[in-house]
PDB file of C-alpha atoms in Angstrom:
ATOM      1  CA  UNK V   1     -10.903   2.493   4.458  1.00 97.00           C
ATOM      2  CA  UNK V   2      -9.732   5.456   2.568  1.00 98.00           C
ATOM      3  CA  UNK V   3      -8.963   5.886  -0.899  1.00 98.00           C
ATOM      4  CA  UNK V   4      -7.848   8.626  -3.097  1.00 97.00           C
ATOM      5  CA  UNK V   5     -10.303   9.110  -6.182  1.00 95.00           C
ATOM      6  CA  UNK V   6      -7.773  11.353  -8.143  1.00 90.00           C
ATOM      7  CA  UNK V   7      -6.491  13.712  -5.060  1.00 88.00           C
ATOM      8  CA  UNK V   8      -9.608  13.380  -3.565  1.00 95.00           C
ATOM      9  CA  UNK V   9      -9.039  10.845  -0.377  1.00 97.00           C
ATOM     10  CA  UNK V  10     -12.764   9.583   0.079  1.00 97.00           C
ATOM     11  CA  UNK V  11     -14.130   6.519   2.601  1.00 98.00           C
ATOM     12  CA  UNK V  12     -14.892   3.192   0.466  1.00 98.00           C
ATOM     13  CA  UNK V  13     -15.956   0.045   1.470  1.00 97.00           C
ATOM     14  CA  UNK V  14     -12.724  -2.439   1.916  1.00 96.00           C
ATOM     15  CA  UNK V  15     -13.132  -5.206  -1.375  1.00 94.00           C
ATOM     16  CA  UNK V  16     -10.030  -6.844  -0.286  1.00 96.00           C
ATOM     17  CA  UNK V  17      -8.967  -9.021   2.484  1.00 94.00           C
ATOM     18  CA  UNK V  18      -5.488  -9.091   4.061  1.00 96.00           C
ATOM     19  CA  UNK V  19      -4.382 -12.276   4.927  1.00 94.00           C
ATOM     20  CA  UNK V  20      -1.951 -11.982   7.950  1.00 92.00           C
ATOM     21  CA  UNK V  21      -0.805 -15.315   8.664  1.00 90.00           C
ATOM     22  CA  UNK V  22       1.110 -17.423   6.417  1.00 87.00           C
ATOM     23  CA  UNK V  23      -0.312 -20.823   6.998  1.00 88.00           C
ATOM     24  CA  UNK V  24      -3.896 -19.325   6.141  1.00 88.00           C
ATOM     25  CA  UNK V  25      -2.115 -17.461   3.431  1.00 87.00           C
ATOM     26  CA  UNK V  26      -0.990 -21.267   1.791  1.00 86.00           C
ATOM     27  CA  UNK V  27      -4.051 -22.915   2.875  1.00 86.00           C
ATOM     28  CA  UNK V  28      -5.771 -20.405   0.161  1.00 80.00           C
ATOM     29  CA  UNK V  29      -3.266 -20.887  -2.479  1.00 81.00           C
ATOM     30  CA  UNK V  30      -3.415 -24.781  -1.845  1.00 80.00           C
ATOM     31  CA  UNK V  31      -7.478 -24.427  -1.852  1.00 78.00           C
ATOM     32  CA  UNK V  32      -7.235 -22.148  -5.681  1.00 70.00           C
ATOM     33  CA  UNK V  33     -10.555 -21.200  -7.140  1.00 57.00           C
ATOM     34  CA  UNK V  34     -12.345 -18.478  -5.913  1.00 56.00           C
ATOM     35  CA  UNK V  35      -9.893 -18.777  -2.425  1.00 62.00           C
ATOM     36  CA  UNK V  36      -7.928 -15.989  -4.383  1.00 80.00           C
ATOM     37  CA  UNK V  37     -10.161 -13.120  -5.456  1.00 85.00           C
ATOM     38  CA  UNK V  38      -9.653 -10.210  -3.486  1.00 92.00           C
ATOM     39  CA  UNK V  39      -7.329 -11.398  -0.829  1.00 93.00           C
ATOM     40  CA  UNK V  40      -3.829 -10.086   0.004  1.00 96.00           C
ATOM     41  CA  UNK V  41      -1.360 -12.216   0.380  1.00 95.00           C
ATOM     42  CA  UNK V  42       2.196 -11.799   2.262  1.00 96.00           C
ATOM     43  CA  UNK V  43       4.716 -11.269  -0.275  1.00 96.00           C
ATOM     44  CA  UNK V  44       6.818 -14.580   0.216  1.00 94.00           C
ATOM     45  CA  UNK V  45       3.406 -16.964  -0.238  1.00 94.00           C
ATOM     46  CA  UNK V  46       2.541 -14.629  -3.038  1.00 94.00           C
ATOM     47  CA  UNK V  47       5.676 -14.851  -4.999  1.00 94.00           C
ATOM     48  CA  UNK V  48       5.885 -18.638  -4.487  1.00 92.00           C
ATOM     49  CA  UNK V  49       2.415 -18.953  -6.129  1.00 90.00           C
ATOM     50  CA  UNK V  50       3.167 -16.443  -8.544  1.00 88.00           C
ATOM     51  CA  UNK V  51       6.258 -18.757  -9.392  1.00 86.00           C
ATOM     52  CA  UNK V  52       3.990 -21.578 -10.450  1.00 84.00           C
ATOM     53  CA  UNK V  53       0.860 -20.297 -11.643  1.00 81.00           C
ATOM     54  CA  UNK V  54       0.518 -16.713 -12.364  1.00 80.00           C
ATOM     55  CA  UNK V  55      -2.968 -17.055 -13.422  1.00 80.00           C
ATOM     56  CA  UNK V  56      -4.085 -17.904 -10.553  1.00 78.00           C
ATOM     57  CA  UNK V  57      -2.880 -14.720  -8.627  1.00 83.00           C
ATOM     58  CA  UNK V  58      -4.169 -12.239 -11.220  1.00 84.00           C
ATOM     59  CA  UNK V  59      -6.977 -11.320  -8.785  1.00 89.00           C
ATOM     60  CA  UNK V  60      -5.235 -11.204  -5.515  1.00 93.00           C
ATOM     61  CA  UNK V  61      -2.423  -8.703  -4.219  1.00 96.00           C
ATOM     62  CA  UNK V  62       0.554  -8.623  -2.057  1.00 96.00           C
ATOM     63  CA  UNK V  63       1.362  -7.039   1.256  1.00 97.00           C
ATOM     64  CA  UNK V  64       5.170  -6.216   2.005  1.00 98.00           C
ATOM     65  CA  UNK V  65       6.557  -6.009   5.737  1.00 97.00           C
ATOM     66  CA  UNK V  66       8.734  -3.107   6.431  1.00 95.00           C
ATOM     67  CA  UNK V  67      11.784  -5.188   6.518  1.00 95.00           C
ATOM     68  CA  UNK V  68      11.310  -6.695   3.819  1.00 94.00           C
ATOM     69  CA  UNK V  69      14.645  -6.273   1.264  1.00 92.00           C
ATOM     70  CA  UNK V  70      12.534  -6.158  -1.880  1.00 91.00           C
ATOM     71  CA  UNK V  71      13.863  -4.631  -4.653  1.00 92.00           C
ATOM     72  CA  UNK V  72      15.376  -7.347  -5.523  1.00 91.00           C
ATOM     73  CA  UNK V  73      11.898  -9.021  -6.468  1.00 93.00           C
ATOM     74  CA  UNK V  74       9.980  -5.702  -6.461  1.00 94.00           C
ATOM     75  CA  UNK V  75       9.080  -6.275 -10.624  1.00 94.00           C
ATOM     76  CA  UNK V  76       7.422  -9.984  -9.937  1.00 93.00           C
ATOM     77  CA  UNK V  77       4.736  -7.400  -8.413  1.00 95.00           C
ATOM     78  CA  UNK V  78       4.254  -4.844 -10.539  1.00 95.00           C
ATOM     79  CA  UNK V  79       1.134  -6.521 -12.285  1.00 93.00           C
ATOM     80  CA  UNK V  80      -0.392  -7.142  -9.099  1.00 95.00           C
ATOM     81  CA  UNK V  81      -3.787  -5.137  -8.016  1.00 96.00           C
ATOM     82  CA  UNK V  82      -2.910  -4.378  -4.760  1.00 98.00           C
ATOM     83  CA  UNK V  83       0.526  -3.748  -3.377  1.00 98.00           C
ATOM     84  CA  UNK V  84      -0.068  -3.476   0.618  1.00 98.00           C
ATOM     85  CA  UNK V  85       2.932  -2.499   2.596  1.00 98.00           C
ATOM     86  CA  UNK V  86       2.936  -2.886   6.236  1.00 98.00           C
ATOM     87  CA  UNK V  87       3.293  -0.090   8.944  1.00 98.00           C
ATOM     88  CA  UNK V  88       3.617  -2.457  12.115  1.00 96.00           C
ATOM     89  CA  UNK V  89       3.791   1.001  14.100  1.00 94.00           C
ATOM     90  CA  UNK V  90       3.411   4.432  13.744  1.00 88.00           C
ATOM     91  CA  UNK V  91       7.172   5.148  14.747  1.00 91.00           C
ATOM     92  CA  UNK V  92       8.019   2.872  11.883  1.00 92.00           C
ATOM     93  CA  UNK V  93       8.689   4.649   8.607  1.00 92.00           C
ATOM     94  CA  UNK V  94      10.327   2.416   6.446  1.00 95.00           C
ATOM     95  CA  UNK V  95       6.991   1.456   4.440  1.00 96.00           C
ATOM     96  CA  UNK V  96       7.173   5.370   3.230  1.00 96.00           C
ATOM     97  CA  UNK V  97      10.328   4.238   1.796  1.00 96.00           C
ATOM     98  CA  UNK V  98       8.836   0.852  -0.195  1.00 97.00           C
ATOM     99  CA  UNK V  99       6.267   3.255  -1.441  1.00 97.00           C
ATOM    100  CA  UNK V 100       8.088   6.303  -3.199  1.00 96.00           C
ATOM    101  CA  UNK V 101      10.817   3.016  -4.706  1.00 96.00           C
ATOM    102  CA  UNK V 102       7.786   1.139  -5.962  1.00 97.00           C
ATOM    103  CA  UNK V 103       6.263   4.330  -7.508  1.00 97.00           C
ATOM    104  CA  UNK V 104       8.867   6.144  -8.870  1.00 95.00           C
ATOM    105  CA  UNK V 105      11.728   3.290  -9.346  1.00 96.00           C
ATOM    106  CA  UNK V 106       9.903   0.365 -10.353  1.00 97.00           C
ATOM    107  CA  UNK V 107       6.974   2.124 -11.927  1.00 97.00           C
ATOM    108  CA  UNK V 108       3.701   0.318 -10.019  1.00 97.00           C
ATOM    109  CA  UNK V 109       0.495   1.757 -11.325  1.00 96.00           C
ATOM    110  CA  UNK V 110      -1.682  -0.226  -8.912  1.00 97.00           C
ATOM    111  CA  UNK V 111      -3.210   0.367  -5.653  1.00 98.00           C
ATOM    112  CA  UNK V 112      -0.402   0.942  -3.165  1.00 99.00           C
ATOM    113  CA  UNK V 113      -2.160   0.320   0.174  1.00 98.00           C
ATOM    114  CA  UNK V 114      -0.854   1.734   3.777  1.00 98.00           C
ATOM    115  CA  UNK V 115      -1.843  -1.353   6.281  1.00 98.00           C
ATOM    116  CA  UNK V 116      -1.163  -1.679  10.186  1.00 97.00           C
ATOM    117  CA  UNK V 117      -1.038   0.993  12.724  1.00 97.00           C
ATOM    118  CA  UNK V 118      -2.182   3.890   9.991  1.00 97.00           C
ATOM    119  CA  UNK V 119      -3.044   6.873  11.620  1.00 96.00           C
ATOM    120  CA  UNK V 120      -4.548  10.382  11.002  1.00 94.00           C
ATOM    121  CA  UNK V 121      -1.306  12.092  11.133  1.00 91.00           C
ATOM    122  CA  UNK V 122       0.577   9.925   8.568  1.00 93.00           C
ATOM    123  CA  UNK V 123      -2.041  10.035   5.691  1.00 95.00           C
ATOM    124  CA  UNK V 124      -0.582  12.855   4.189  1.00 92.00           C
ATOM    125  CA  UNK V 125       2.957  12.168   4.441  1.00 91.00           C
ATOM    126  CA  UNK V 126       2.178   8.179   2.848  1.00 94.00           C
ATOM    127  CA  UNK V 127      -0.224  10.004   0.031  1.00 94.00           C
ATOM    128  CA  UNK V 128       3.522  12.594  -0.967  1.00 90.00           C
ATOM    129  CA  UNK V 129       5.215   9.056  -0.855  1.00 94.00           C
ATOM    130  CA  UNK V 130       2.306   7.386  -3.670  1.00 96.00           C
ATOM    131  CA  UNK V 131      -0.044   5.211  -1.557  1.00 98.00           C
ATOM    132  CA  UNK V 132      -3.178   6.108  -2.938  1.00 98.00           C
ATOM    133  CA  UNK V 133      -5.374   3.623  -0.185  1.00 98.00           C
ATOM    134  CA  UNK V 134      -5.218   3.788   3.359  1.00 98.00           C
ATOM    135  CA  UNK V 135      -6.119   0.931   6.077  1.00 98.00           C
ATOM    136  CA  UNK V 136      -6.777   2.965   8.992  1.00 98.00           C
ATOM    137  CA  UNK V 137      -6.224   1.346  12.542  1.00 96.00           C
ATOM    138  CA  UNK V 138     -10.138   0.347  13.388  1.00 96.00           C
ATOM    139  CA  UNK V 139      -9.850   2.050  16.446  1.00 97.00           C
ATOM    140  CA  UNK V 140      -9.986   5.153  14.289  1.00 96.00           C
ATOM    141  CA  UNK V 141     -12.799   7.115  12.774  1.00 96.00           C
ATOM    142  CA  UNK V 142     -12.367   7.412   9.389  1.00 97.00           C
ATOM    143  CA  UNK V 143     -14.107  10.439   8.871  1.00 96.00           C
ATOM    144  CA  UNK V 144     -11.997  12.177  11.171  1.00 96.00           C
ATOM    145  CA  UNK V 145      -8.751  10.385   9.533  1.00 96.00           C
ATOM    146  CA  UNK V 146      -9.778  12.137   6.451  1.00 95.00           C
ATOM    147  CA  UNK V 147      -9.046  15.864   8.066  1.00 93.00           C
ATOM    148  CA  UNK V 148      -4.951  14.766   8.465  1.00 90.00           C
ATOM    149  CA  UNK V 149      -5.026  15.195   4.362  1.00 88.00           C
ATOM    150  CA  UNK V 150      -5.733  18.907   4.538  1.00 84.00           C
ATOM    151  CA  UNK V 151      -3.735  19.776   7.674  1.00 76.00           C
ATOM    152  CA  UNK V 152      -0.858  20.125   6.351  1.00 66.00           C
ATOM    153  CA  UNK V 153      -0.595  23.467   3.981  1.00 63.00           C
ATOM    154  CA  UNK V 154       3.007  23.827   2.999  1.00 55.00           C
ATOM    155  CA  UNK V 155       5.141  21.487   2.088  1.00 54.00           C
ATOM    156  CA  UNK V 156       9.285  21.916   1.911  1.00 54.00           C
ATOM    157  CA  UNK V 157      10.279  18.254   0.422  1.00 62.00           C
ATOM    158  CA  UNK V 158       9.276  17.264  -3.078  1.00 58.00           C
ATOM    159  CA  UNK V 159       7.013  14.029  -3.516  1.00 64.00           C
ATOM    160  CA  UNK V 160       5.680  11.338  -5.875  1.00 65.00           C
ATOM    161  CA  UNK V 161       3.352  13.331  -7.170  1.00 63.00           C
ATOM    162  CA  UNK V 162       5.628  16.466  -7.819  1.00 65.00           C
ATOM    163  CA  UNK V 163       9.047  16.151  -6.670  1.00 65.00           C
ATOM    164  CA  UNK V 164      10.217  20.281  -7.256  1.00 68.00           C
ATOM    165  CA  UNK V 165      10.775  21.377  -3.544  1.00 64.00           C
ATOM    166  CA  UNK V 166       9.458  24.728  -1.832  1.00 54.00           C
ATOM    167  CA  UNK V 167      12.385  26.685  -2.173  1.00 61.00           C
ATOM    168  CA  UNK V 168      12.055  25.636  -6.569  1.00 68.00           C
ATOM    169  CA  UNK V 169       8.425  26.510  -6.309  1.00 60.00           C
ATOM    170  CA  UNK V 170       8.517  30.141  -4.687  1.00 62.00           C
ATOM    171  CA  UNK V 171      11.143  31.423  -7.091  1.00 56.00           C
TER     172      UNK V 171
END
């Protein structure tokens, strides 16, 4: 996987699991203990376990699918380590969206993961929109998923990270 260390996107062993299905996903919760550290959970098994025993969650994260209407429970995250949101497809940009709300509405510090079909020519466009870790599709070589950060030289929209667009910057 790829992670940013500062602005710096660098390849880094995966500590965390993503759990896709749900019934594993409860199994774990059901199981406690260790079951927990360094998995990610989908959001609604998440939030139901967060519901009833915090503690028990304060090692494990969240992933968010793309349809997923979640401000609504967005701040029940927002102490969580890892805040994965979904990209089921490449075409599929509503996860950009989750991330710039969760950064810049609701405030989440954390890891903000891109999982799914991440690819090279996304990476730079999630980074403007605050993920700071990146799942890329294993079909992918990582170290050539690292060039789509520097491809892109100018950029016209604001982001995250500095939201003044080009046409603020030149004059």
């Amino acid at each position: 996987m790829i992670r940013l260390s500062g602005e710096v996107p660098v390849i880094v062993e995966d500590a965390w699991t993503v759990i896709r299905e749900e019934s594993e996903a409860i199994a774990r919760v059901e199981a406690r203990g260790h079951a927990l550290r360094g998995i990610v959970l989908p959001v609604r098994v998440y939030l139901d376990a967060m519901r009833h025993d915090p503690a028990a969650l304060h090692e494990a994260g969240a992933w968010i699918p793309p349809d997923a209407d979640f401000e609504e429970w967005a701040h029940e995250l927002l102490d969580a380590p890892v805040i994965a949101v979904d990209f089921p497809s490449f075409r599929d940009g509503r996860g950009l969206s989750i991330g710039v709300i969760l950064r810049t509405r609701f405030g989440y510090r954390g890891e903000l993961r891109a999982i799914g079909d991440v690819l090279r020519d996304q990476l730079e466009y999630m980074r403007r929109c605050g993920f700071n870790a990146f799942a890329v599709r294993a079909d992918k070589s990582l170290n050539d998923a690292l060039k789509g950060f520097s491809e892109i030289t100018v950029r016209y929209q604001g982001a995250v990270g500095d939201p003044t667009p080009l046409f603020r910057r030149r004059s």
